[in-house]
CSV table of C-alpha atoms and ligand atoms in Angstrom, one decimal:
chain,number,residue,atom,x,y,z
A,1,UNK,CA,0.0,0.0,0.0
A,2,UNK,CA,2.5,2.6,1.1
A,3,UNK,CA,4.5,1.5,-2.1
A,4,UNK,CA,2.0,2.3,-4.1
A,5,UNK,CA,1.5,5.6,-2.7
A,6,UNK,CA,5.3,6.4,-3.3
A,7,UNK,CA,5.3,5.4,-7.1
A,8,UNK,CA,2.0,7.3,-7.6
A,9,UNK,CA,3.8,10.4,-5.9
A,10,UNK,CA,6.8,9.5,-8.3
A,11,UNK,CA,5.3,9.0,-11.3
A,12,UNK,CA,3.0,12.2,-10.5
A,13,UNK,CA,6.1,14.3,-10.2
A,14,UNK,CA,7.6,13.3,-13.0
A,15,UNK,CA,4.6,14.2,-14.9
A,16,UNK,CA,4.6,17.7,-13.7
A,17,UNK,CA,8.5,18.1,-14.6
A,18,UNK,CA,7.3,17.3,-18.1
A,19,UNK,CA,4.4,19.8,-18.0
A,20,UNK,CA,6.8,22.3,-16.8
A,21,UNK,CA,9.6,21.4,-19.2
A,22,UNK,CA,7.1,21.5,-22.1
A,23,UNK,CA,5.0,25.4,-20.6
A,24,UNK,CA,8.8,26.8,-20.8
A,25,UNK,CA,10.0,25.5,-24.0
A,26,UNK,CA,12.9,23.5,-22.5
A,27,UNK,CA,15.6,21.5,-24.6
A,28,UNK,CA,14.8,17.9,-25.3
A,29,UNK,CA,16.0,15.7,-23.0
A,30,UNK,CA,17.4,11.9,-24.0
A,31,UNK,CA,15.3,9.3,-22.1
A,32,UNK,CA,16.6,7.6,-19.5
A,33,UNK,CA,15.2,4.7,-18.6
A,34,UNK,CA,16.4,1.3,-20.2
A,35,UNK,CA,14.0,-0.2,-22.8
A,36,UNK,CA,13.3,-1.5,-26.0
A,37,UNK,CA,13.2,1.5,-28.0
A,38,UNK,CA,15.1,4.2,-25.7
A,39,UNK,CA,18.2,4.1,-28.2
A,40,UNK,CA,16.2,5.0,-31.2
A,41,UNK,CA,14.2,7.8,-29.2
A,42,UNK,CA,17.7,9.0,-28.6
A,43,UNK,CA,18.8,8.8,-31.6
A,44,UNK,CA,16.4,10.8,-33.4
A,45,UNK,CA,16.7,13.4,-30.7
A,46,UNK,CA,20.4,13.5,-32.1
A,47,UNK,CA,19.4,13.4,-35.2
A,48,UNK,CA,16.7,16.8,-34.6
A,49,UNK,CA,19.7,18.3,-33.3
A,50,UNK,CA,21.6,17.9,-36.7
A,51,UNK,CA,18.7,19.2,-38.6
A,52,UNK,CA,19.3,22.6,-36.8
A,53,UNK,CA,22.6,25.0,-37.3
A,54,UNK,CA,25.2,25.9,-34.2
A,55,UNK,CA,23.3,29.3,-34.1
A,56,UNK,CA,19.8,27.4,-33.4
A,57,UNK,CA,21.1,25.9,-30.1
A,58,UNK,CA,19.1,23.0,-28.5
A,59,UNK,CA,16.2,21.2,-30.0
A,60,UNK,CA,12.9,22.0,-27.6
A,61,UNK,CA,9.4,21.8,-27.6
A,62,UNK,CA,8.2,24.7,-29.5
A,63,UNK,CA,11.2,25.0,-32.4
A,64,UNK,CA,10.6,20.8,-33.2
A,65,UNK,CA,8.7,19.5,-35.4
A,66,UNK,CA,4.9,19.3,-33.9
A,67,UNK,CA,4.4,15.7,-35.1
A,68,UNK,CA,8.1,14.4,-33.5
A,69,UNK,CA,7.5,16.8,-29.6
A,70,UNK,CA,4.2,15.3,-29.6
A,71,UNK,CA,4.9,11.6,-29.9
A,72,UNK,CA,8.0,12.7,-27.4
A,73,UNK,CA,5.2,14.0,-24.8
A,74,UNK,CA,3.8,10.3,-25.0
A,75,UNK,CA,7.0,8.6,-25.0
A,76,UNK,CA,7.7,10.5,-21.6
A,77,UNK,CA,4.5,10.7,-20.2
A,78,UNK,CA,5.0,6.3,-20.2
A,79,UNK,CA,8.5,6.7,-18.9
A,80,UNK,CA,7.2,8.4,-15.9
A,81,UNK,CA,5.1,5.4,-15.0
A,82,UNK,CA,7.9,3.1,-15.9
A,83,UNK,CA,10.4,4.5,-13.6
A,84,UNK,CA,7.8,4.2,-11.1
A,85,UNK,CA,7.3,0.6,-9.9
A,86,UNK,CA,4.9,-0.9,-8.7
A,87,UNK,CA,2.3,0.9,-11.3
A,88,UNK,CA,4.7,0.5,-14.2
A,89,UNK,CA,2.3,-1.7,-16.3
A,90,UNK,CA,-0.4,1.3,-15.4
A,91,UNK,CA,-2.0,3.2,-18.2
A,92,UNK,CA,-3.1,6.4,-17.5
A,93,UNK,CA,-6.1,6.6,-20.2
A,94,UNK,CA,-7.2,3.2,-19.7
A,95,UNK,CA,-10.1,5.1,-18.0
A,96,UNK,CA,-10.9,7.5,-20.4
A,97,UNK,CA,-11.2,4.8,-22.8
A,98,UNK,CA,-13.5,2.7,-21.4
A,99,UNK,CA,-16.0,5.3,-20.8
A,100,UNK,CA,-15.5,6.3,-24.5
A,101,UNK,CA,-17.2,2.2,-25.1
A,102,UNK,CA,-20.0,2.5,-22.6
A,103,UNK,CA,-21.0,5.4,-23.7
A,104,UNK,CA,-21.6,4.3,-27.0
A,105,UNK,CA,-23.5,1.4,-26.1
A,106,UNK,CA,-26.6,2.1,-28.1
A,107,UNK,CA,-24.9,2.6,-31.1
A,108,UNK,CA,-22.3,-0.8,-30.4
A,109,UNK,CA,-25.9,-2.4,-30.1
A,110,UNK,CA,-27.0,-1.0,-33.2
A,111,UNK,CA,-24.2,-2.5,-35.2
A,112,UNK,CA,-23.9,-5.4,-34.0
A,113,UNK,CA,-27.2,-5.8,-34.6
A,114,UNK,CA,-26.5,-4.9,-38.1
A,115,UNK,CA,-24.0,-7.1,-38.9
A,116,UNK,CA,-25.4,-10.7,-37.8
A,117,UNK,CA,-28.3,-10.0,-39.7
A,118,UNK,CA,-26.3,-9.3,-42.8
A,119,UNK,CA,-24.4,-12.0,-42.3
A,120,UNK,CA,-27.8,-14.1,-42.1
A,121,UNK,CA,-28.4,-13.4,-45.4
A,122,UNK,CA,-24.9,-12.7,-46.7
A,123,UNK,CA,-25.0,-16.1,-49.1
A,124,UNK,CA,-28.0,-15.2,-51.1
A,125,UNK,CA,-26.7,-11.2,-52.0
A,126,UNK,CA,-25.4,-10.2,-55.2
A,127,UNK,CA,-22.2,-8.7,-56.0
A,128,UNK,CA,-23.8,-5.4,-55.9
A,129,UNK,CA,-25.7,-5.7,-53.0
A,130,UNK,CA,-22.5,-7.2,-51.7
A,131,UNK,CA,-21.1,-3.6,-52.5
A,132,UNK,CA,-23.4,-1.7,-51.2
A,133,UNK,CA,-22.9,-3.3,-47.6
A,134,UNK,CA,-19.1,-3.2,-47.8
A,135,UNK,CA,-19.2,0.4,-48.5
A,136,UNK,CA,-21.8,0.9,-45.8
A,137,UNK,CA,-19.1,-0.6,-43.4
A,138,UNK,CA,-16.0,1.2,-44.6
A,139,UNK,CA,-18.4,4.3,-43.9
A,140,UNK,CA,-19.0,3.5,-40.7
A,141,UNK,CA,-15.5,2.5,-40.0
A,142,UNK,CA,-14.2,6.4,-41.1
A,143,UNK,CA,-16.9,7.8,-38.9
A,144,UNK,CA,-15.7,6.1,-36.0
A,145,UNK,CA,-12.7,7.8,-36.1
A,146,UNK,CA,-14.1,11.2,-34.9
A,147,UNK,CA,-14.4,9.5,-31.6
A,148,UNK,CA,-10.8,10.0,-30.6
A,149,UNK,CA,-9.9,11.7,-27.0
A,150,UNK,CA,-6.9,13.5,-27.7
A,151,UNK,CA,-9.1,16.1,-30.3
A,152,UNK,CA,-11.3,16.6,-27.1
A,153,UNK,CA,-8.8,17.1,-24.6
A,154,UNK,CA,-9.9,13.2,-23.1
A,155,UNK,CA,-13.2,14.5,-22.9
A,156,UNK,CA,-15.8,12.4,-23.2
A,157,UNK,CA,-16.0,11.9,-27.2
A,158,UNK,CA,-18.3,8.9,-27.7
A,159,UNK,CA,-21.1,7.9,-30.7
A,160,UNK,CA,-24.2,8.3,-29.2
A,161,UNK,CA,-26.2,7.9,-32.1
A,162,UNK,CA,-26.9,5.1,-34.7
A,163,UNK,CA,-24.3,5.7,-37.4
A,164,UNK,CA,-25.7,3.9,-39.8
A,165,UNK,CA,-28.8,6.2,-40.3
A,166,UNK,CA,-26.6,9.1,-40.8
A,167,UNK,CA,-23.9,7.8,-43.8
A,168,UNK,CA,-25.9,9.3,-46.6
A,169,UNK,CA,-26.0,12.9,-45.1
A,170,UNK,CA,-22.1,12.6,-44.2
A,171,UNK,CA,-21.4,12.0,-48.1
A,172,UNK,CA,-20.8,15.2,-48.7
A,173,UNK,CA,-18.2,15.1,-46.3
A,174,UNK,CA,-15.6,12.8,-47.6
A,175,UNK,CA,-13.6,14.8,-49.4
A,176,UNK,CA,-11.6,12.3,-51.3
A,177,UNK,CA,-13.7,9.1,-51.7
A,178,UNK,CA,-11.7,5.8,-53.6
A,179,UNK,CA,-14.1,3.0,-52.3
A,180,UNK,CA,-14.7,1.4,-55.6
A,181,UNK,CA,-10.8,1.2,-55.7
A,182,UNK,CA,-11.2,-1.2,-52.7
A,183,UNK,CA,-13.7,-2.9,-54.3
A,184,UNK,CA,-12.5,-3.6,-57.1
A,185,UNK,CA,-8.8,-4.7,-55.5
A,186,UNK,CA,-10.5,-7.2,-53.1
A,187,UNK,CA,-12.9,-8.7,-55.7
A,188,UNK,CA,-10.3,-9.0,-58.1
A,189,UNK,CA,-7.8,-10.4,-54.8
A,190,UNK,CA,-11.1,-13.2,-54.5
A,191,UNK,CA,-10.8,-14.5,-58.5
A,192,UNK,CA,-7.4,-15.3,-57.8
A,193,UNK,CA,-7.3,-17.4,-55.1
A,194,UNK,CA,-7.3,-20.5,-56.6
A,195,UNK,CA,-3.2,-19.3,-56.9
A,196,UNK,CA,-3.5,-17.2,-53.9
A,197,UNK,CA,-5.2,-19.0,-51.0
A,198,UNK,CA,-4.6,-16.0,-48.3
A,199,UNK,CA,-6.5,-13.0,-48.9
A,200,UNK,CA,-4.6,-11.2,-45.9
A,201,UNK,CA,-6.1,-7.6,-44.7
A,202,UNK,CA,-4.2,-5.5,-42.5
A,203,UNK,CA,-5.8,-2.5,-40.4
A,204,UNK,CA,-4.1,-0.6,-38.6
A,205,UNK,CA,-5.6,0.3,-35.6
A,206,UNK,CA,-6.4,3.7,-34.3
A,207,UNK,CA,-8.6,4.5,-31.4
A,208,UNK,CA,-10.1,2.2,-28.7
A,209,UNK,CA,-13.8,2.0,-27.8
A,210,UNK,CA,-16.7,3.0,-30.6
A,211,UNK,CA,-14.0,3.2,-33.5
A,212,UNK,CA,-12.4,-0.4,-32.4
A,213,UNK,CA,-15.8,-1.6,-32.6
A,214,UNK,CA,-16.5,-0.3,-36.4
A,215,UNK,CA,-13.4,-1.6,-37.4
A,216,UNK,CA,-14.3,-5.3,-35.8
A,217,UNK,CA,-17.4,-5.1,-37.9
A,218,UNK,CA,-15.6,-4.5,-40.8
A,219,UNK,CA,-13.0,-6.8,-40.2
A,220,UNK,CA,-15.8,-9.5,-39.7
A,221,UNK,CA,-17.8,-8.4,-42.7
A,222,UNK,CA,-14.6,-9.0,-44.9
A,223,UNK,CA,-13.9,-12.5,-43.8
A,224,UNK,CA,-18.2,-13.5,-43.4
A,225,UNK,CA,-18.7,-12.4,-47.0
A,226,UNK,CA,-15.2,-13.8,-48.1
A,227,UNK,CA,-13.8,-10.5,-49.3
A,228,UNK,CA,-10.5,-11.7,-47.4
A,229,UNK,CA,-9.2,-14.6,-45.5
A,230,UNK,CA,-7.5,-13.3,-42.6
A,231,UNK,CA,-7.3,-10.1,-40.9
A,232,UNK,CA,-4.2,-8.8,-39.0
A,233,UNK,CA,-4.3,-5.8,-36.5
A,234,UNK,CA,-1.8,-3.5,-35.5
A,235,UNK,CA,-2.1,-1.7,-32.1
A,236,UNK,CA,0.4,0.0,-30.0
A,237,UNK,CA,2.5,-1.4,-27.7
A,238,UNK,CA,2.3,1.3,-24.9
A,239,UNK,CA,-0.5,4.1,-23.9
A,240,UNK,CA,-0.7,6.3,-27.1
A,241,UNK,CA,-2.1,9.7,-28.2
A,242,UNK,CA,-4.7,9.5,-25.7
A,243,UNK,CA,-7.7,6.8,-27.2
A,244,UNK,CA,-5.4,4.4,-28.9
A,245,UNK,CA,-5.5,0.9,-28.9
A,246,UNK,CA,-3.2,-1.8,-26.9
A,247,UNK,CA,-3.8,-5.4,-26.7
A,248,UNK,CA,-5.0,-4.8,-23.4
A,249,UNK,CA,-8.0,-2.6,-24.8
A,250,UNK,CA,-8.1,-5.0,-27.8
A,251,UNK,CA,-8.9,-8.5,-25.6
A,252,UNK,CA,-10.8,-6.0,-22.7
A,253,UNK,CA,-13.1,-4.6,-25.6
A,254,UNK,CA,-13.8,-8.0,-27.5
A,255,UNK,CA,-14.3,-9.5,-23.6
A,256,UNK,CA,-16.8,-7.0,-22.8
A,257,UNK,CA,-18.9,-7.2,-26.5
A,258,UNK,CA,-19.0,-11.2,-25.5
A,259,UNK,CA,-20.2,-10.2,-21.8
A,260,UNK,CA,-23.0,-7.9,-23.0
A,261,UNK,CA,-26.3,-8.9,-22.2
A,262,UNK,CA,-27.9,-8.7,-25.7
A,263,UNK,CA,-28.1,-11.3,-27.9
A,264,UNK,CA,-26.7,-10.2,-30.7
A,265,UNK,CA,-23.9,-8.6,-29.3
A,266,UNK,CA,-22.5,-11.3,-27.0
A,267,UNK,CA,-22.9,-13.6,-30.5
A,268,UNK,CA,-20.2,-11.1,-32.3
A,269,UNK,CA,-18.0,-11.1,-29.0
A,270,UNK,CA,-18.1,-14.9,-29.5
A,271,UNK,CA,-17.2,-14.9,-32.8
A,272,UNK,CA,-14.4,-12.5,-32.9
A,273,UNK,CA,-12.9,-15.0,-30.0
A,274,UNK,CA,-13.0,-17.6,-32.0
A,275,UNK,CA,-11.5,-15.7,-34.9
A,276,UNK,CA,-8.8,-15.3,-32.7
A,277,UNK,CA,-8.4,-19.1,-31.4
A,278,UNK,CA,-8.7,-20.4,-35.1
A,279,UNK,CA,-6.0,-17.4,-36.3
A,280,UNK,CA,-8.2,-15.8,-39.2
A,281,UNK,CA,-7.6,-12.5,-37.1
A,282,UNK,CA,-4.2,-11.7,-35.7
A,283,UNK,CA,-3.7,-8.8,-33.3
A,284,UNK,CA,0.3,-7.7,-33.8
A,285,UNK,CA,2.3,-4.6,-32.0
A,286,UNK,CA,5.4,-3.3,-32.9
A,287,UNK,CA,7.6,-0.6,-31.2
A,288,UNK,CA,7.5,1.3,-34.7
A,289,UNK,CA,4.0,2.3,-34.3
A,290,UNK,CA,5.0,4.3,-31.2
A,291,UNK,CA,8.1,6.2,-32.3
A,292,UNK,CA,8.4,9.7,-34.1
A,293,UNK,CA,9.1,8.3,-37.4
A,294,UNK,CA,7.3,8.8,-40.7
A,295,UNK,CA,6.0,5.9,-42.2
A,296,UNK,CA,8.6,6.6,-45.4
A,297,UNK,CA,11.5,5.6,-42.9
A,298,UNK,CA,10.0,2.5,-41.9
A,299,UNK,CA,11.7,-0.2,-44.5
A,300,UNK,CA,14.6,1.4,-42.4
A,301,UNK,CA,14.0,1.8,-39.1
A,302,UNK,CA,12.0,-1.6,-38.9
A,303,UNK,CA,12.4,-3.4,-42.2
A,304,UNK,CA,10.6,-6.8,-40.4
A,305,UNK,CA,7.5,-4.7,-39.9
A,306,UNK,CA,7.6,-3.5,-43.5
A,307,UNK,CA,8.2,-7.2,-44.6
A,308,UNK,CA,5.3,-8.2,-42.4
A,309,UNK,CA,3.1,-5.5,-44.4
A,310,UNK,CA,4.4,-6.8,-47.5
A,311,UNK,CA,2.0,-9.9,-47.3
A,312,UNK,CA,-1.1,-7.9,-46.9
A,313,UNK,CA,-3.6,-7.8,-50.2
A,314,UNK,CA,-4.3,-4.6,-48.6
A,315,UNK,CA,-3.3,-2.6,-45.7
A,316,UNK,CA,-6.2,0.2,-44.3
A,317,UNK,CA,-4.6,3.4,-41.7
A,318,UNK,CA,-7.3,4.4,-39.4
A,319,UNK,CA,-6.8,7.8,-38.3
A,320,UNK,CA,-5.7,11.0,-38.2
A,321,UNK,CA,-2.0,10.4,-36.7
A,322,UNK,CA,-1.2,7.5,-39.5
A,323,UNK,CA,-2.4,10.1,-42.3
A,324,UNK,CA,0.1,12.3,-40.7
A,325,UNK,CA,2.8,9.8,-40.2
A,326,UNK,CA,1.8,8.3,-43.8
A,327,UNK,CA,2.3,12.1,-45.4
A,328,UNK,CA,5.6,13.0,-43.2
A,329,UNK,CA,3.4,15.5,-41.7
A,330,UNK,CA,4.8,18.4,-44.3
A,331,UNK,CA,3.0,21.0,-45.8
A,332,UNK,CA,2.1,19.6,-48.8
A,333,UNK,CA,0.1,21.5,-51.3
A,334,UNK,CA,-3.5,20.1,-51.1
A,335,UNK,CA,-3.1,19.0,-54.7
A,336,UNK,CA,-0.1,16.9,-54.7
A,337,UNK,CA,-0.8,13.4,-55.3
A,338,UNK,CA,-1.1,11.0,-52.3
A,339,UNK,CA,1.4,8.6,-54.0
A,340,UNK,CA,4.2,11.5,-53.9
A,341,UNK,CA,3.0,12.3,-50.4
A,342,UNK,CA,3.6,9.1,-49.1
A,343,UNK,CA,7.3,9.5,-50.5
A,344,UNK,CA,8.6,5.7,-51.5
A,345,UNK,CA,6.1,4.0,-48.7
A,346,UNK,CA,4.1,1.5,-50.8
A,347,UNK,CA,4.4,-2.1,-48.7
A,348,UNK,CA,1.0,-2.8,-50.2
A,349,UNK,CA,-1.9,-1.4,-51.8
A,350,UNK,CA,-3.1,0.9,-48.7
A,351,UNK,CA,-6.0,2.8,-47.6
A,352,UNK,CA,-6.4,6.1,-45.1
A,353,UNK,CA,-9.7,6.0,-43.5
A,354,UNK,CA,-9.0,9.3,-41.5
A,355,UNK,CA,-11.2,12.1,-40.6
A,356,UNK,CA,-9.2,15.4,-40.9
A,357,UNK,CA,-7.6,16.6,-37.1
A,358,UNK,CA,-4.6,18.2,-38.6
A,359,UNK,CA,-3.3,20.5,-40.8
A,360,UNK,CA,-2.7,18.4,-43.7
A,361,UNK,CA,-4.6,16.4,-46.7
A,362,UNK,CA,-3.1,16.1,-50.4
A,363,UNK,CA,-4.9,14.3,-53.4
A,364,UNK,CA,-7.7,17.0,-53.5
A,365,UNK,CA,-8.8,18.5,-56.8
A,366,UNK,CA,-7.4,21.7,-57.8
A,367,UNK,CA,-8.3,24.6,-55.6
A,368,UNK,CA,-10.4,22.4,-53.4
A,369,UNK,CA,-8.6,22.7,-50.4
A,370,UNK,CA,-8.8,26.7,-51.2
A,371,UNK,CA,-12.2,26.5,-51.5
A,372,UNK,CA,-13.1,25.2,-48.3
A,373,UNK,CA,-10.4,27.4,-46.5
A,374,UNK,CA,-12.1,30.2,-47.5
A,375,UNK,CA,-15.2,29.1,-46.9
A,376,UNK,CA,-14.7,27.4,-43.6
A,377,UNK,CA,-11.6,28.1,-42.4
A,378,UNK,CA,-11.3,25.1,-39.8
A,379,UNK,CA,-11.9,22.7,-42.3
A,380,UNK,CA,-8.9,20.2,-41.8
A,381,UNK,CA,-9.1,20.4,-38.0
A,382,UNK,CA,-12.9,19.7,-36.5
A,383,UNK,CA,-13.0,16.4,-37.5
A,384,UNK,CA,-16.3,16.6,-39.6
A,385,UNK,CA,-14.6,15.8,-42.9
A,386,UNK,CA,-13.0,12.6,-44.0
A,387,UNK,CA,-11.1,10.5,-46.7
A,388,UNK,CA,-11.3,6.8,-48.0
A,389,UNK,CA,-7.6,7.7,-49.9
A,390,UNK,CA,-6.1,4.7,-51.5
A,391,UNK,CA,-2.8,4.1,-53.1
A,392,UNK,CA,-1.2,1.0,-55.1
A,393,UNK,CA,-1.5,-0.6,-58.7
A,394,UNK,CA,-5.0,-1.9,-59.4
A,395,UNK,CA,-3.5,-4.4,-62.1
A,396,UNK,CA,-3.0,-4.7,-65.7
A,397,UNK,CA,-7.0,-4.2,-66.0
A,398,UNK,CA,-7.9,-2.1,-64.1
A,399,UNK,CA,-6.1,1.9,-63.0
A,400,UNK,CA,-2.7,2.4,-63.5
A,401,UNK,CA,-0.9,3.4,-59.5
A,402,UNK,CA,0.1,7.4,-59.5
A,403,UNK,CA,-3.4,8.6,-57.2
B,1,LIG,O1,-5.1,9.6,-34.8
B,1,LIG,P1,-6.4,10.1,-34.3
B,1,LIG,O2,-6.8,9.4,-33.1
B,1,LIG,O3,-7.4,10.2,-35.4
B,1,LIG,O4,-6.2,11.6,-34.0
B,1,LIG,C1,-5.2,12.0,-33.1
B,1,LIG,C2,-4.9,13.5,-33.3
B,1,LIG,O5,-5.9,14.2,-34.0
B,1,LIG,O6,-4.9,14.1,-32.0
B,1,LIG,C3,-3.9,15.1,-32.0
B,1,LIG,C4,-4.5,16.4,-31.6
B,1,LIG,O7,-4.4,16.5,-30.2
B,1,LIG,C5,-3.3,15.1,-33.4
B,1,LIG,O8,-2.0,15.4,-33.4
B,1,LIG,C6,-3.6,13.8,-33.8
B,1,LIG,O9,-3.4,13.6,-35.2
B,2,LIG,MN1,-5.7,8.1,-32.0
């Protein structure tokens, strides 16, 4: 007992040396404490520094890059409860997190709802009505991402009503919209599979709570109407951006949809545990999901990851901080193409589902972007518009890659 007081008055006064650090705009420090990816942190603080001249002095919180100081702040906010034993494996938003699911019980019900009844009938639809649904769940799986709790300060940012109802009047709102792209990389992914026996998806995960639970759906849809033949998650391996997912929230969330009193849901938290047990889905983590890096460095900095990505038919990014990570976080001209943006990243044909948090989005027509800045000018940060942005070769038959 008394221990745990001490490492709670620790780890508390650790965290107000970063607050302070960060209010004053004090150098960077090098972390300290021994683990898996401390070198690499300390590395790229090194490497920050060589990106500046002598006259610049030290790299701190205000003159780094936004994207690298923020990921810092995460990286030290979990060394503080690290370095402070007993409540080392604690996670500080694992709170916030779980409210963000109950509170969204009616719409959880809602779609679980939906989804064993589609997959009732799921045999007897047509291509085109197989479509429809698929882009009805790719929908739903953008939407969820508005429910992050880092845009709203950890305030309570849950989905409080059915989703589903609202996808036609959100339309307007995805600004870049490549869904038949999907569609037409899965189907043609299905005809050869007589060659190809594992259609493998990848998603990588993004927020915990309501937008985990759209993007079980999906993932269930895919594999229940044969779209693809295994499913591979990637989550974080430590607390992350506020919302995000670890395999903690992952089996916690999948435990609690099989606990539920409500017949429909309890069936899909069955299901998904079997998924699991029989390997068609596969829940991975990887320190490279939690460093500063942009995605463009990954074949580098973690070349097994990006071999691991390699075998995906198709790998979707939920989120706003995998767009950023994705684009290098630059200021790209809204215009440039999303293949340029992504400079040399291409492990597999890959999807954003994202809604726009942050200052960036390429791919948009000419004078788009413009258009809605003068028009609304906090456009890219509310989270009320989206994009279903995909990249990769479609095959001989189909598009030619270059989006
Ligand atoms: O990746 P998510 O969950 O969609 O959004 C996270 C995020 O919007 O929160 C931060 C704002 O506090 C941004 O830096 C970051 O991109
Ligand atoms: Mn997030």
């Amino acid at each position: 007992m008394q221990e745990g007081v001490e490492a709670e008055k620790k780890a508390i006064s650790l965290l107000s040396k970063l607050r302070n650090e960060l209010q004053t705009d004090k150098p960077i420090v090098p972390l300290v404490e021994k683990y898996v990816d401390t070198d690499i942190w300390n590395q790229y603080l090194e490497y920050q520094q060589s990106l500046l001249s002598e006259s610049d002095g030290k790299p701190s919180w205000y003159r780094c890059p936004w994207l690298y100081v923020e990921c810092y702040m995460y990286r030290r906010i979990h060394e503080a409860i690290i370095q402070s034993p007993p409540i080392n494996d604690f996670d500080v938003f694992k709170e916030s997190k779980d409210q963000n699911f109950f509170e969204s019980q009616e719409s959880v019900i809602a779609l679980c709802t939906h989804l064993q009844e589609l997959r009732r009938t799921i045999e007897d639809l047509d291509a085109n009505q197989l479509k429809t649904q698929f882009f009805q769940l790719l929908q739903i799986s953008l939407w969820g991402n508005k429910c992050d709790l880092s845009l709203s300060g950890g305030e309570s940012s849950s989905q409080k009503t059915n989703v589903i109802n609202s996808l036609e009047d959100l339309k307007p709102f995805i600004l870049v919209n490549d869904m038949e792209h999907l569609w037409s990389l899965l189907s043609k992914c299905k005809k050869t599979r007589e060659k190809v026996p594992i259609v493998r998806v990848d998603i990588v995960l993004d927020n915990s709570g309501f937008e985990l639970i759209t993007d079980l759906v999906l993932a269930d849809f895919l594999l229940s109407s044969n779209l693809a033949t295994e499913i591979h998650f990637h989550g974080k391996s430590i607390p992350w951006f506020v919302s995000d997912t670890t395999i903690h929230d992952f089996n916690w969330l999948i435990e609690q949809v099989k606990r539920y009193d409500h017949k429909w849901m309890s069936k899909c938290g069955v299901d998904w545990e079997n998924y699991i047990k029989m390997g068609r889905w596969v829940y991975q983590d990887h320190m490279f999901w939690t460093l500063p890096h942009e995605f463009a460095a990954m074949s580098q900095v973690a070349p097994d990851l990006y071999a691991e990505l390699q075998k995906a038919c198709l790998i979707l990014f939920k989120g706003d901080l995998n767009y950023r990570k994705l684009t290098g976080d630059r200021k790209w001209a809204f215009s440039v193409p999303f293949h340029k943006a992504l400079s040399g990243f291409h492990p597999a044909p890959l999807c954003s589902l994202r809604t726009l948090k942050a200052e960036i989005q390429v791919g948009l027509q000419p004078g788009q972007g413009e258009q809605l800045t003068a028009s609304e000018p906090s456009w890219l940060v509310t989270g009320k518009y989206g994009v279903v942005q995909f990249d990769g070769p479609l095959g001989p038959s189909l598009e030619l890659p270059g989006k």
